[in-house]
Amino acid sequence: MTSLPPEKELTVVLADDHPVVRSGLRALLSSVEGITVVAEATNGREAVDETVKHRPDVLLVDLQMPGLNGIAATREVLQAAPEVAVLVLTMFHDDESVVSAMRAGARGYILKGAGQEDIVRAVRGVAAGEAIFGQNVAHRVLDLLATPRTAEPFPDLTVREREVLDLVAAGLGNAVIARQLHLAPKTVSNHISAIFAKLRVVDRAAAIVRAREAGLGR
């Protein structure tokens, strides 16, 4: 892709756990004069490490990755390297994901499936200090900003942990949760252990009570 004019030389770190996605993004961005992909990451922890190491202009990051998710990675990156512009590229466009990304400090949010030129413009836009939102996300952001919102329950939980807790509160067992979220049963157990620790509860029943009091599981 060479139709867009060259601009300021930009460096980018790609973070996505799917090799095909990373390969496609690298091919796209590397074909544009003025953009260099300096590193790739397969999970959130690598995303933080590679970004802190290379200090790119832009971190292009997915939300759902093994270990540290994209939201947590964004927070850590911006604590260590606040000059980096974080651009989320994901399949998720629900309110919680969008709000969590914004609160973590992401400067842009676009959906996988966006056009090639839209992705390139988004990379350049966030690097230039703009707030960039894809067409399917922009109207949602405007609605969220216009609507007063109460604080989200359990802010210490990750997006995935909150999803698991919501299903626990709905009365689902670990095996069903694993199938519904496409996770390994062991991963669900690990999430639940982390939830218990963060909520300071000792068992599932206590976690369900806390979750339902906060409006989850309905």
Short mmCIF file of C-alpha atoms in Angstrom, two decimals, residues 27-148:
data_model
loop_
_atom_site.label_atom_id
_atom_site.label_comp_id
_atom_site.label_asym_id
_atom_site.label_seq_id
_atom_site.Cartn_x
_atom_site.Cartn_y
_atom_site.Cartn_z
CA ALA A 27 2.99 -6.05 6.05
CA LEU A 28 0.53 -3.16 5.89
CA LEU A 29 2.50 -0.69 8.00
CA SER A 30 5.87 -1.64 6.52
CA SER A 31 4.50 -0.92 3.05
CA VAL A 32 3.83 2.69 4.02
CA GLU A 33 6.76 5.07 3.66
CA GLY A 34 7.54 6.72 6.97
CA ILE A 35 6.32 3.93 9.27
CA THR A 36 8.63 1.32 10.80
CA VAL A 37 7.53 -1.64 12.92
CA VAL A 38 10.29 -1.97 15.51
CA ALA A 39 8.96 -4.94 17.50
CA GLU A 40 6.12 -7.42 17.93
CA ALA A 41 4.58 -8.85 21.09
CA THR A 42 2.43 -11.95 21.54
CA ASN A 43 0.99 -11.05 24.95
CA GLY A 44 0.49 -8.12 27.29
CA ARG A 45 3.71 -8.60 29.24
CA GLU A 46 5.77 -8.65 26.05
CA ALA A 47 3.88 -5.56 24.88
CA VAL A 48 4.99 -3.66 27.98
CA ASP A 49 8.58 -4.91 27.78
CA GLU A 50 9.00 -4.19 24.06
CA THR A 51 7.38 -0.77 24.32
CA VAL A 52 9.51 0.30 27.26
CA LYS A 53 12.60 -1.03 25.45
CA HIS A 54 11.98 0.63 22.08
CA ARG A 55 9.95 3.72 23.11
CA PRO A 56 7.95 3.76 19.85
CA ASP A 57 5.64 6.54 18.78
CA VAL A 58 2.70 4.13 18.81
CA LEU A 59 1.76 0.88 20.53
CA LEU A 60 -0.90 -0.91 18.47
CA VAL A 61 -2.48 -3.35 20.92
CA ASP A 62 -5.28 -5.91 21.10
CA LEU A 63 -7.42 -6.12 24.25
CA GLN A 64 -7.65 -9.85 24.83
CA MET A 65 -4.22 -11.43 25.11
CA PRO A 66 -2.74 -14.15 27.33
CA GLY A 67 -1.54 -13.14 30.75
CA LEU A 68 -1.67 -9.37 30.96
CA ASN A 69 -4.56 -8.08 28.86
CA GLY A 70 -4.46 -5.00 26.66
CA ILE A 71 -6.06 -2.71 29.25
CA ALA A 72 -3.56 -3.61 31.96
CA ALA A 73 -0.70 -3.43 29.46
CA THR A 74 -1.81 0.06 28.42
CA ARG A 75 -1.74 1.24 32.04
CA GLU A 76 1.74 -0.18 32.62
CA VAL A 77 3.10 1.22 29.36
CA LEU A 78 1.84 4.72 30.08
CA GLN A 79 3.22 4.65 33.61
CA ALA A 80 6.68 3.79 32.27
CA ALA A 81 6.56 5.60 28.92
CA PRO A 82 3.81 8.25 28.96
CA GLU A 83 4.97 9.69 25.65
CA VAL A 84 3.82 6.57 23.77
CA ALA A 85 0.45 6.80 22.00
CA VAL A 86 -1.63 3.67 22.54
CA LEU A 87 -4.00 2.62 19.75
CA VAL A 88 -6.36 -0.25 20.50
CA LEU A 89 -7.20 -2.56 17.58
CA THR A 90 -9.73 -5.16 18.67
CA MET A 91 -12.92 -7.05 17.88
CA PHE A 92 -14.64 -5.78 21.03
CA HIS A 93 -16.79 -2.64 20.91
CA ASP A 94 -18.93 -3.05 24.04
CA ASP A 95 -19.22 -0.09 26.42
CA GLU A 96 -17.04 -1.65 29.10
CA SER A 97 -14.15 -2.34 26.74
CA VAL A 98 -14.26 1.15 25.24
CA VAL A 99 -14.52 2.87 28.63
CA SER A 100 -11.78 0.71 30.16
CA ALA A 101 -9.43 1.50 27.28
CA MET A 102 -10.09 5.23 27.56
CA ARG A 103 -9.60 5.20 31.33
CA ALA A 104 -6.36 3.28 30.91
CA GLY A 105 -5.10 6.07 28.67
CA ALA A 106 -5.55 4.74 25.13
CA ARG A 107 -5.58 7.55 22.60
CA GLY A 108 -7.44 5.62 19.91
CA TYR A 109 -9.79 2.68 19.50
CA ILE A 110 -10.56 1.00 16.19
CA LEU A 111 -12.04 -2.34 15.27
CA LYS A 112 -10.41 -5.22 13.45
CA GLY A 113 -11.85 -5.21 9.99
CA ALA A 114 -11.21 -1.49 9.54
CA GLY A 115 -9.88 -0.52 6.13
CA GLN A 116 -6.14 -0.39 5.56
CA GLU A 117 -6.09 3.36 5.04
CA ASP A 118 -8.19 3.82 8.20
CA ILE A 119 -5.62 1.87 10.21
CA VAL A 120 -2.72 3.89 8.79
CA ARG A 121 -4.54 7.17 9.43
CA ALA A 122 -5.30 6.06 12.98
CA VAL A 123 -1.63 5.27 13.64
CA ARG A 124 -0.57 8.65 12.30
CA GLY A 125 -3.41 10.41 14.09
CA VAL A 126 -2.67 9.12 17.59
CA ALA A 127 1.04 9.77 17.04
CA ALA A 128 0.13 13.39 16.26
CA GLY A 129 -1.85 13.70 19.49
CA GLU A 130 -5.33 13.16 18.09
CA ALA A 131 -8.05 11.03 19.67
CA ILE A 132 -9.03 8.48 17.02
CA PHE A 133 -12.11 6.27 17.11
CA GLY A 134 -13.38 3.96 14.39
CA GLN A 135 -16.76 4.57 12.79
CA ASN A 136 -18.47 1.85 14.82
CA VAL A 137 -16.97 3.18 18.05
CA ALA A 138 -17.20 6.97 17.70
CA HIS A 139 -20.95 7.21 18.29
CA ARG A 140 -20.64 4.97 21.34
CA VAL A 141 -17.90 7.17 22.78
CA LEU A 142 -20.04 10.27 22.29
CA ASP A 143 -22.97 8.59 24.05
CA LEU A 144 -20.75 7.49 26.92
CA LEU A 145 -19.30 10.97 27.36
CA ALA A 146 -22.77 12.52 27.29
CA THR A 147 -24.29 10.09 29.81
CA PRO A 148 -23.42 10.38 33.52
#
